[in-house]
Amino acid sequence: MTTLGYALIAAMGNVVGGLAAVRGARFGLRLIEGMVALGAGFMLSVTIIEVLPESFARGGSGAAGFVLLGYLLVHLSQHTATQHFHFGEETHQVTRVAGVTALLGLLLHTFFDGVAIASGFAVSRELGLLLFTAIVLHKLPEGVTISSLQVAGGRRGGQAVGSAALLGLATVTGVLVTGWVVPLATHGLALSGGVTLYVAASNLVPEFQGKRGWKLPVAFFLGAGAFFATKELLTLAGG
Ligand SMILES: [Zn+2]
Ligand SMILES: [Zn+2]
Protein backbone atom coordinates (compact mmCIF):
# COMPACT_ATOMS: atom_id res chain seq x y z
CA MET A 1 0.00 0.00 0.00
CA THR A 2 1.16 3.55 -0.69
CA THR A 3 1.61 6.19 2.02
CA LEU A 4 -1.52 7.87 0.67
CA GLY A 5 -3.46 4.64 1.24
CA TYR A 6 -2.46 4.64 4.91
CA ALA A 7 -3.45 8.31 5.17
CA LEU A 8 -6.90 7.54 3.72
CA ILE A 9 -7.47 4.73 6.24
CA ALA A 10 -6.49 7.10 9.07
CA ALA A 11 -8.84 9.76 7.67
CA MET A 12 -11.67 7.24 7.56
CA GLY A 13 -11.13 6.66 11.29
CA ASN A 14 -12.03 10.32 11.90
CA VAL A 15 -15.29 9.95 9.97
CA VAL A 16 -16.25 6.68 11.71
CA GLY A 17 -15.61 8.31 15.11
CA GLY A 18 -17.72 11.30 14.07
CA LEU A 19 -20.59 9.05 12.99
CA ALA A 20 -20.46 7.12 16.29
CA ALA A 21 -20.72 10.41 18.23
CA VAL A 22 -23.56 11.83 16.14
CA ARG A 23 -25.58 8.62 16.28
CA GLY A 24 -24.94 8.29 20.03
CA ALA A 25 -23.74 4.70 19.61
CA ARG A 26 -23.18 3.97 23.33
CA PHE A 27 -21.37 0.66 22.93
CA GLY A 28 -19.16 2.08 20.19
CA LEU A 29 -18.35 5.12 22.31
CA ARG A 30 -17.36 2.95 25.31
CA LEU A 31 -15.05 1.00 23.01
CA ILE A 32 -13.59 4.23 21.63
CA GLU A 33 -12.93 5.41 25.21
CA GLY A 34 -10.79 2.28 25.59
CA MET A 35 -8.98 3.22 22.38
CA VAL A 36 -7.99 6.56 23.94
CA ALA A 37 -6.07 4.68 26.65
CA LEU A 38 -4.69 1.99 24.33
CA GLY A 39 -3.68 4.63 21.76
CA ALA A 40 -1.99 6.74 24.44
CA GLY A 41 0.24 3.83 25.52
CA PHE A 42 1.16 2.92 21.96
CA MET A 43 1.76 6.51 20.88
CA LEU A 44 3.87 7.44 23.90
CA SER A 45 6.04 4.34 23.33
CA VAL A 46 6.59 4.86 19.62
CA THR A 47 7.52 8.51 20.22
CA ILE A 48 10.01 7.88 23.04
CA ILE A 49 11.53 4.63 21.76
CA GLU A 50 11.59 5.31 18.00
CA VAL A 51 10.86 8.89 16.93
CA LEU A 52 13.02 10.85 19.37
CA PRO A 53 16.25 8.78 18.96
CA GLU A 54 15.76 8.74 15.15
CA SER A 55 15.20 12.51 15.09
CA PHE A 56 18.36 13.16 17.14
CA ALA A 57 20.38 10.73 14.99
CA ARG A 58 19.35 12.66 11.87
CA GLY A 59 19.21 16.24 13.13
CA GLY A 60 21.65 16.20 16.05
CA SER A 61 20.85 18.21 19.15
CA GLY A 62 19.15 20.82 16.93
CA ALA A 63 16.27 18.36 16.50
CA ALA A 64 15.41 18.85 20.18
CA GLY A 65 14.28 22.39 19.42
CA PHE A 66 11.87 21.10 16.77
CA VAL A 67 10.44 18.53 19.19
CA LEU A 68 9.77 21.32 21.68
CA LEU A 69 8.32 23.52 18.92
CA GLY A 70 5.89 20.77 17.89
CA TYR A 71 4.80 20.31 21.50
CA LEU A 72 4.27 24.05 22.06
CA LEU A 73 2.39 24.51 18.76
CA VAL A 74 -0.25 21.99 19.80
CA HIS A 75 -0.74 23.66 23.15
CA LEU A 76 -1.02 27.04 21.46
CA SER A 77 -3.56 25.90 18.86
CA GLN A 78 -5.63 23.59 21.05
CA HIS A 79 -5.69 25.39 24.37
CA THR A 80 -4.27 28.92 24.40
CA ALA A 81 -6.27 30.09 21.37
CA THR A 82 -9.31 27.92 22.08
CA GLN A 83 -12.40 28.56 24.22
CA HIS A 84 -13.01 24.98 25.24
CA PHE A 85 -11.22 21.81 24.31
CA HIS A 86 -10.52 18.42 25.71
CA PHE A 87 -10.28 14.99 24.15
CA GLY A 88 -13.19 12.57 24.36
CA GLU A 89 -16.94 12.92 24.03
CA GLU A 90 -18.41 16.35 24.83
CA THR A 91 -21.15 15.86 27.39
CA HIS A 92 -22.12 19.43 28.30
CA GLN A 93 -23.30 22.41 26.30
CA VAL A 94 -20.74 24.67 24.61
CA THR A 95 -20.96 27.73 22.37
CA ARG A 96 -20.88 27.46 18.59
CA VAL A 97 -17.64 29.46 18.55
CA ALA A 98 -16.04 26.81 20.78
CA GLY A 99 -16.71 24.28 18.01
CA VAL A 100 -14.98 26.47 15.41
CA THR A 101 -11.88 27.24 17.48
CA ALA A 102 -11.54 23.60 18.55
CA LEU A 103 -11.78 22.52 14.91
CA LEU A 104 -9.05 24.99 13.89
CA GLY A 105 -6.83 23.78 16.73
CA LEU A 106 -7.37 20.13 15.90
CA LEU A 107 -6.65 20.77 12.20
CA LEU A 108 -3.05 21.64 13.05
CA HIS A 109 -2.69 18.48 15.14
CA THR A 110 -4.28 16.24 12.48
CA PHE A 111 -2.09 17.80 9.78
CA PHE A 112 0.91 16.65 11.83
CA ASP A 113 -0.64 13.18 12.16
CA GLY A 114 -0.10 13.05 8.39
CA VAL A 115 3.42 14.53 8.63
CA ALA A 116 4.25 11.81 11.18
CA ILE A 117 3.07 9.00 8.86
CA ALA A 118 4.97 10.39 5.85
CA SER A 119 8.14 11.14 7.86
CA GLY A 120 8.03 7.64 9.35
CA PHE A 121 7.79 5.94 5.96
CA ALA A 122 10.61 8.20 4.69
CA VAL A 123 12.87 6.63 7.36
CA SER A 124 11.76 3.01 7.02
CA ARG A 125 8.70 0.92 6.32
CA GLU A 126 8.83 -0.33 9.91
CA LEU A 127 8.74 3.16 11.46
CA GLY A 128 6.01 4.19 9.01
CA LEU A 129 3.82 1.26 10.03
CA LEU A 130 4.44 1.87 13.74
CA LEU A 131 3.47 5.53 13.42
CA PHE A 132 0.47 4.68 11.25
CA THR A 133 -0.76 2.27 13.95
CA ALA A 134 -0.25 4.88 16.69
CA ILE A 135 -2.23 7.41 14.69
CA VAL A 136 -5.03 5.10 13.59
CA LEU A 137 -5.63 4.13 17.24
CA HIS A 138 -6.54 7.70 18.21
CA LYS A 139 -8.37 8.66 15.00
CA LEU A 140 -11.76 7.36 16.17
CA PRO A 141 -11.54 9.25 19.50
CA GLU A 142 -10.50 12.34 17.52
CA GLY A 143 -13.63 12.08 15.34
CA VAL A 144 -15.78 11.58 18.46
CA THR A 145 -14.18 14.64 20.07
CA ILE A 146 -14.87 17.11 17.27
CA SER A 147 -18.30 15.82 16.24
CA SER A 148 -19.69 15.66 19.79
CA LEU A 149 -18.33 19.17 20.39
CA GLN A 150 -20.18 20.46 17.32
CA VAL A 151 -23.42 18.76 18.38
CA ALA A 152 -23.01 20.23 21.90
CA GLY A 153 -22.60 23.62 20.21
CA GLY A 154 -25.96 23.21 18.46
CA ARG A 155 -24.83 22.13 15.00
CA ARG A 156 -26.58 19.53 12.88
CA GLY A 157 -25.31 15.98 12.49
CA GLY A 158 -24.11 16.51 8.92
CA GLN A 159 -21.97 19.49 9.92
CA ALA A 160 -20.61 17.57 12.89
CA VAL A 161 -19.51 14.62 10.74
CA GLY A 162 -18.23 17.12 8.16
CA SER A 163 -15.89 18.53 10.83
CA ALA A 164 -14.52 15.04 11.44
CA ALA A 165 -14.02 14.61 7.68
CA LEU A 166 -12.06 17.89 7.60
CA LEU A 167 -9.70 16.47 10.24
CA GLY A 168 -9.17 13.45 8.01
CA LEU A 169 -8.50 15.71 5.05
CA ALA A 170 -5.84 17.59 7.06
CA THR A 171 -4.07 14.27 7.74
CA VAL A 172 -4.14 13.36 4.03
CA THR A 173 -2.76 16.83 3.22
CA GLY A 174 0.00 16.34 5.79
CA VAL A 175 1.05 13.10 4.10
CA LEU A 176 0.96 14.65 0.62
CA VAL A 177 2.99 17.80 1.34
CA THR A 178 5.68 16.41 3.67
CA GLY A 179 8.05 15.39 0.89
CA TRP A 180 7.64 18.72 -0.91
CA VAL A 181 7.83 21.34 1.80
CA VAL A 182 11.48 21.69 2.77
CA PRO A 183 11.13 22.37 6.53
CA LEU A 184 8.82 19.36 6.82
CA ALA A 185 11.01 17.10 4.71
CA THR A 186 13.98 17.94 6.97
CA HIS A 187 12.39 18.46 10.39
CA GLY A 188 9.02 16.71 9.98
CA LEU A 189 9.98 13.73 12.13
CA ALA A 190 11.18 15.89 15.05
CA LEU A 191 8.21 18.29 14.78
CA SER A 192 5.66 15.49 14.62
CA GLY A 193 7.52 13.80 17.50
CA GLY A 194 6.73 16.86 19.65
CA VAL A 195 3.13 16.78 18.43
CA THR A 196 2.62 13.06 19.16
CA LEU A 197 4.27 13.49 22.56
CA TYR A 198 1.70 16.18 23.34
CA VAL A 199 -1.23 14.18 21.99
CA ALA A 200 -0.25 11.08 23.96
CA ALA A 201 0.82 12.62 27.26
CA SER A 202 -1.21 15.84 27.39
CA ASN A 203 -4.38 15.07 25.39
CA LEU A 204 -5.03 11.36 25.82
CA VAL A 205 -3.59 10.45 29.25
CA PRO A 206 -5.49 13.23 31.12
CA GLU A 207 -8.73 11.85 29.65
CA PHE A 208 -8.57 8.69 31.74
CA GLN A 209 -6.14 9.34 34.58
CA GLY A 210 -8.92 10.72 36.80
CA LYS A 211 -11.36 7.91 36.05
CA ARG A 212 -12.05 5.04 38.39
CA GLY A 213 -11.84 1.36 37.53
CA TRP A 214 -9.11 -0.87 36.18
CA LYS A 215 -10.01 -1.18 32.49
CA LEU A 216 -8.56 2.10 31.22
CA PRO A 217 -5.21 1.84 33.08
CA VAL A 218 -4.90 -1.75 31.82
CA ALA A 219 -5.64 -0.56 28.26
CA PHE A 220 -2.90 2.10 28.64
CA PHE A 221 -0.23 -0.42 29.68
CA LEU A 222 -1.48 -2.85 27.05
CA GLY A 223 -0.97 -0.08 24.48
CA ALA A 224 2.70 0.19 25.50
CA GLY A 225 3.01 -3.61 25.34
CA ALA A 226 1.30 -3.68 21.95
CA PHE A 227 3.96 -1.30 20.64
CA PHE A 228 6.80 -3.68 21.57
CA ALA A 229 4.87 -6.67 20.21
CA THR A 230 4.17 -4.89 16.90
CA LYS A 231 7.82 -3.79 16.62
CA GLU A 232 8.95 -7.38 17.21
CA LEU A 233 6.51 -8.74 14.62
CA LEU A 234 7.60 -6.19 12.02
CA THR A 235 11.27 -7.06 12.63
CA LEU A 236 10.49 -10.76 12.21
CA ALA A 237 8.46 -10.11 9.04
CA GLY A 238 11.18 -7.82 7.64
CA GLY A 239 14.17 -10.00 8.49
ZN1 LIG B 1 -16.26 19.83 27.55
ZN1 LIG C 1 -4.42 12.99 15.86
Tab-separated table of C-alpha atoms and ligand atoms in Angstrom:
chain	number	residue	atom	x	y	z
A	1	MET	CA	0.000	0.000	0.000
A	2	THR	CA	1.162	3.553	-0.692
A	3	THR	CA	1.610	6.188	2.022
A	4	LEU	CA	-1.519	7.868	0.671
A	5	GLY	CA	-3.462	4.645	1.238
A	6	TYR	CA	-2.464	4.644	4.909
A	7	ALA	CA	-3.455	8.306	5.174
A	8	LEU	CA	-6.895	7.541	3.721
A	9	ILE	CA	-7.472	4.732	6.244
A	10	ALA	CA	-6.487	7.105	9.068
A	11	ALA	CA	-8.843	9.758	7.667
A	12	MET	CA	-11.670	7.244	7.556
A	13	GLY	CA	-11.130	6.663	11.293
A	14	ASN	CA	-12.033	10.316	11.899
A	15	VAL	CA	-15.293	9.954	9.971
A	16	VAL	CA	-16.251	6.678	11.713
A	17	GLY	CA	-15.607	8.306	15.114
A	18	GLY	CA	-17.716	11.300	14.074
A	19	LEU	CA	-20.590	9.046	12.993
A	20	ALA	CA	-20.463	7.119	16.292
A	21	ALA	CA	-20.717	10.406	18.227
A	22	VAL	CA	-23.565	11.829	16.141
A	23	ARG	CA	-25.584	8.619	16.282
A	24	GLY	CA	-24.942	8.289	20.025
A	25	ALA	CA	-23.737	4.704	19.611
A	26	ARG	CA	-23.185	3.969	23.330
A	27	PHE	CA	-21.370	0.660	22.927
A	28	GLY	CA	-19.157	2.082	20.194
A	29	LEU	CA	-18.351	5.124	22.311
A	30	ARG	CA	-17.358	2.946	25.306
A	31	LEU	CA	-15.050	1.002	23.012
A	32	ILE	CA	-13.592	4.229	21.631
A	33	GLU	CA	-12.933	5.407	25.207
A	34	GLY	CA	-10.793	2.275	25.591
A	35	MET	CA	-8.980	3.218	22.379
A	36	VAL	CA	-7.992	6.563	23.943
A	37	ALA	CA	-6.074	4.675	26.650
A	38	LEU	CA	-4.685	1.994	24.332
A	39	GLY	CA	-3.675	4.627	21.759
A	40	ALA	CA	-1.990	6.741	24.442
A	41	GLY	CA	0.242	3.831	25.519
A	42	PHE	CA	1.156	2.923	21.956
A	43	MET	CA	1.759	6.514	20.880
A	44	LEU	CA	3.874	7.436	23.900
A	45	SER	CA	6.037	4.343	23.330
A	46	VAL	CA	6.595	4.859	19.615
A	47	THR	CA	7.517	8.508	20.222
A	48	ILE	CA	10.005	7.883	23.044
A	49	ILE	CA	11.529	4.631	21.764
A	50	GLU	CA	11.585	5.310	18.004
A	51	VAL	CA	10.857	8.886	16.926
A	52	LEU	CA	13.015	10.849	19.374
A	53	PRO	CA	16.249	8.779	18.960
A	54	GLU	CA	15.764	8.736	15.153
A	55	SER	CA	15.204	12.515	15.090
A	56	PHE	CA	18.363	13.158	17.142
A	57	ALA	CA	20.384	10.728	14.990
A	58	ARG	CA	19.346	12.662	11.872
A	59	GLY	CA	19.211	16.241	13.126
A	60	GLY	CA	21.648	16.199	16.052
A	61	SER	CA	20.851	18.211	19.154
A	62	GLY	CA	19.151	20.817	16.928
A	63	ALA	CA	16.268	18.365	16.495
A	64	ALA	CA	15.410	18.846	20.177
A	65	GLY	CA	14.281	22.391	19.418
A	66	PHE	CA	11.870	21.105	16.770
A	67	VAL	CA	10.443	18.532	19.187
A	68	LEU	CA	9.771	21.318	21.680
A	69	LEU	CA	8.323	23.524	18.918
A	70	GLY	CA	5.886	20.768	17.895
A	71	TYR	CA	4.798	20.313	21.499
A	72	LEU	CA	4.273	24.047	22.062
A	73	LEU	CA	2.391	24.505	18.763
A	74	VAL	CA	-0.251	21.986	19.798
A	75	HIS	CA	-0.736	23.656	23.153
A	76	LEU	CA	-1.023	27.037	21.458
A	77	SER	CA	-3.556	25.898	18.859
A	78	GLN	CA	-5.635	23.588	21.048
A	79	HIS	CA	-5.686	25.390	24.368
A	80	THR	CA	-4.275	28.916	24.399
A	81	ALA	CA	-6.274	30.095	21.365
A	82	THR	CA	-9.309	27.919	22.080
A	83	GLN	CA	-12.400	28.555	24.218
A	84	HIS	CA	-13.011	24.984	25.238
A	85	PHE	CA	-11.224	21.807	24.312
A	86	HIS	CA	-10.519	18.420	25.710
A	87	PHE	CA	-10.281	14.992	24.152
A	88	GLY	CA	-13.193	12.571	24.361
A	89	GLU	CA	-16.944	12.917	24.032
A	90	GLU	CA	-18.406	16.352	24.831
A	91	THR	CA	-21.149	15.861	27.389
A	92	HIS	CA	-22.116	19.434	28.299
A	93	GLN	CA	-23.299	22.413	26.301
A	94	VAL	CA	-20.737	24.668	24.615
A	95	THR	CA	-20.961	27.727	22.367
A	96	ARG	CA	-20.884	27.460	18.585
A	97	VAL	CA	-17.642	29.462	18.553
A	98	ALA	CA	-16.041	26.807	20.782
A	99	GLY	CA	-16.705	24.277	18.008
A	100	VAL	CA	-14.977	26.465	15.407
A	101	THR	CA	-11.878	27.241	17.485
A	102	ALA	CA	-11.542	23.596	18.549
A	103	LEU	CA	-11.777	22.522	14.912
A	104	LEU	CA	-9.053	24.992	13.892
A	105	GLY	CA	-6.826	23.783	16.733
A	106	LEU	CA	-7.366	20.126	15.898
A	107	LEU	CA	-6.653	20.770	12.202
A	108	LEU	CA	-3.045	21.644	13.049
A	109	HIS	CA	-2.695	18.484	15.137
A	110	THR	CA	-4.275	16.237	12.478
A	111	PHE	CA	-2.091	17.798	9.777
A	112	PHE	CA	0.907	16.653	11.826
A	113	ASP	CA	-0.638	13.184	12.156
A	114	GLY	CA	-0.103	13.050	8.386
A	115	VAL	CA	3.417	14.533	8.625
A	116	ALA	CA	4.253	11.808	11.182
A	117	ILE	CA	3.070	9.004	8.859
A	118	ALA	CA	4.970	10.393	5.850
A	119	SER	CA	8.142	11.135	7.861
A	120	GLY	CA	8.026	7.640	9.354
A	121	PHE	CA	7.792	5.936	5.960
A	122	ALA	CA	10.605	8.199	4.692
A	123	VAL	CA	12.872	6.626	7.361
A	124	SER	CA	11.758	3.007	7.025
A	125	ARG	CA	8.699	0.920	6.319
A	126	GLU	CA	8.831	-0.328	9.912
A	127	LEU	CA	8.744	3.156	11.456
A	128	GLY	CA	6.008	4.193	9.015
A	129	LEU	CA	3.823	1.261	10.028
A	130	LEU	CA	4.436	1.870	13.737
A	131	LEU	CA	3.471	5.535	13.422
A	132	PHE	CA	0.473	4.681	11.249
A	133	THR	CA	-0.756	2.266	13.954
A	134	ALA	CA	-0.251	4.878	16.688
A	135	ILE	CA	-2.233	7.407	14.691
A	136	VAL	CA	-5.031	5.100	13.586
A	137	LEU	CA	-5.635	4.130	17.241
A	138	HIS	CA	-6.543	7.699	18.215
A	139	LYS	CA	-8.373	8.655	15.002
A	140	LEU	CA	-11.763	7.357	16.174
A	141	PRO	CA	-11.537	9.249	19.501
A	142	GLU	CA	-10.498	12.339	17.516
A	143	GLY	CA	-13.629	12.082	15.343
A	144	VAL	CA	-15.783	11.582	18.455
A	145	THR	CA	-14.176	14.643	20.068
A	146	ILE	CA	-14.870	17.107	17.271
A	147	SER	CA	-18.297	15.819	16.245
A	148	SER	CA	-19.691	15.664	19.791
A	149	LEU	CA	-18.332	19.167	20.389
A	150	GLN	CA	-20.184	20.463	17.317
A	151	VAL	CA	-23.421	18.765	18.377
A	152	ALA	CA	-23.009	20.227	21.897
A	153	GLY	CA	-22.604	23.619	20.213
A	154	GLY	CA	-25.963	23.205	18.462
A	155	ARG	CA	-24.833	22.131	14.999
A	156	ARG	CA	-26.581	19.533	12.883
A	157	GLY	CA	-25.308	15.976	12.493
A	158	GLY	CA	-24.110	16.505	8.921
A	159	GLN	CA	-21.974	19.489	9.915
A	160	ALA	CA	-20.605	17.566	12.894
A	161	VAL	CA	-19.511	14.620	10.742
A	162	GLY	CA	-18.226	17.122	8.164
A	163	SER	CA	-15.891	18.528	10.834
A	164	ALA	CA	-14.519	15.035	11.444
A	165	ALA	CA	-14.024	14.606	7.684
A	166	LEU	CA	-12.065	17.885	7.596
A	167	LEU	CA	-9.697	16.473	10.243
A	168	GLY	CA	-9.171	13.447	8.012
A	169	LEU	CA	-8.503	15.707	5.047
A	170	ALA	CA	-5.843	17.586	7.061
A	171	THR	CA	-4.074	14.274	7.736
A	172	VAL	CA	-4.140	13.358	4.025
A	173	THR	CA	-2.762	16.831	3.222
A	174	GLY	CA	0.002	16.343	5.794
A	175	VAL	CA	1.048	13.101	4.102
A	176	LEU	CA	0.961	14.646	0.624
A	177	VAL	CA	2.991	17.798	1.338
A	178	THR	CA	5.681	16.410	3.675
A	179	GLY	CA	8.052	15.388	0.891
A	180	TRP	CA	7.639	18.720	-0.907
A	181	VAL	CA	7.829	21.341	1.798
A	182	VAL	CA	11.483	21.689	2.768
A	183	PRO	CA	11.133	22.375	6.530
A	184	LEU	CA	8.823	19.365	6.819
A	185	ALA	CA	11.012	17.104	4.710
A	186	THR	CA	13.977	17.941	6.968
A	187	HIS	CA	12.392	18.461	10.387
A	188	GLY	CA	9.023	16.710	9.982
A	189	LEU	CA	9.977	13.731	12.128
A	190	ALA	CA	11.176	15.889	15.052
A	191	LEU	CA	8.206	18.290	14.780
A	192	SER	CA	5.657	15.489	14.617
A	193	GLY	CA	7.523	13.801	17.501
A	194	GLY	CA	6.725	16.860	19.645
A	195	VAL	CA	3.127	16.781	18.430
A	196	THR	CA	2.622	13.063	19.161
A	197	LEU	CA	4.273	13.489	22.562
A	198	TYR	CA	1.700	16.181	23.344
A	199	VAL	CA	-1.230	14.183	21.988
A	200	ALA	CA	-0.253	11.075	23.961
A	201	ALA	CA	0.815	12.623	27.257
A	202	SER	CA	-1.209	15.837	27.390
A	203	ASN	CA	-4.385	15.066	25.389
A	204	LEU	CA	-5.033	11.363	25.817
A	205	VAL	CA	-3.594	10.454	29.248
A	206	PRO	CA	-5.488	13.234	31.117
A	207	GLU	CA	-8.733	11.851	29.646
A	208	PHE	CA	-8.574	8.694	31.737
A	209	GLN	CA	-6.142	9.338	34.584
A	210	GLY	CA	-8.922	10.716	36.798
A	211	LYS	CA	-11.356	7.910	36.053
A	212	ARG	CA	-12.054	5.036	38.392
A	213	GLY	CA	-11.839	1.361	37.527
A	214	TRP	CA	-9.107	-0.871	36.183
A	215	LYS	CA	-10.013	-1.181	32.495
A	216	LEU	CA	-8.561	2.104	31.217
A	217	PRO	CA	-5.212	1.842	33.078
A	218	VAL	CA	-4.898	-1.746	31.825
A	219	ALA	CA	-5.636	-0.563	28.261
A	220	PHE	CA	-2.903	2.095	28.645
A	221	PHE	CA	-0.227	-0.417	29.683
A	222	LEU	CA	-1.477	-2.845	27.050
A	223	GLY	CA	-0.969	-0.080	24.483
A	224	ALA	CA	2.697	0.194	25.498
A	225	GLY	CA	3.012	-3.607	25.343
A	226	ALA	CA	1.299	-3.684	21.952
A	227	PHE	CA	3.959	-1.305	20.637
A	228	PHE	CA	6.797	-3.678	21.569
A	229	ALA	CA	4.865	-6.666	20.212
A	230	THR	CA	4.175	-4.889	16.899
A	231	LYS	CA	7.824	-3.794	16.625
A	232	GLU	CA	8.950	-7.382	17.213
A	233	LEU	CA	6.508	-8.744	14.620
A	234	LEU	CA	7.604	-6.193	12.022
A	235	THR	CA	11.274	-7.062	12.626
A	236	LEU	CA	10.493	-10.763	12.206
A	237	ALA	CA	8.463	-10.107	9.039
A	238	GLY	CA	11.176	-7.819	7.637
A	239	GLY	CA	14.173	-9.999	8.491
B	1	ZN	ZN	-16.264	19.831	27.552
B	2	ZN	ZN	-4.421	12.987	15.858
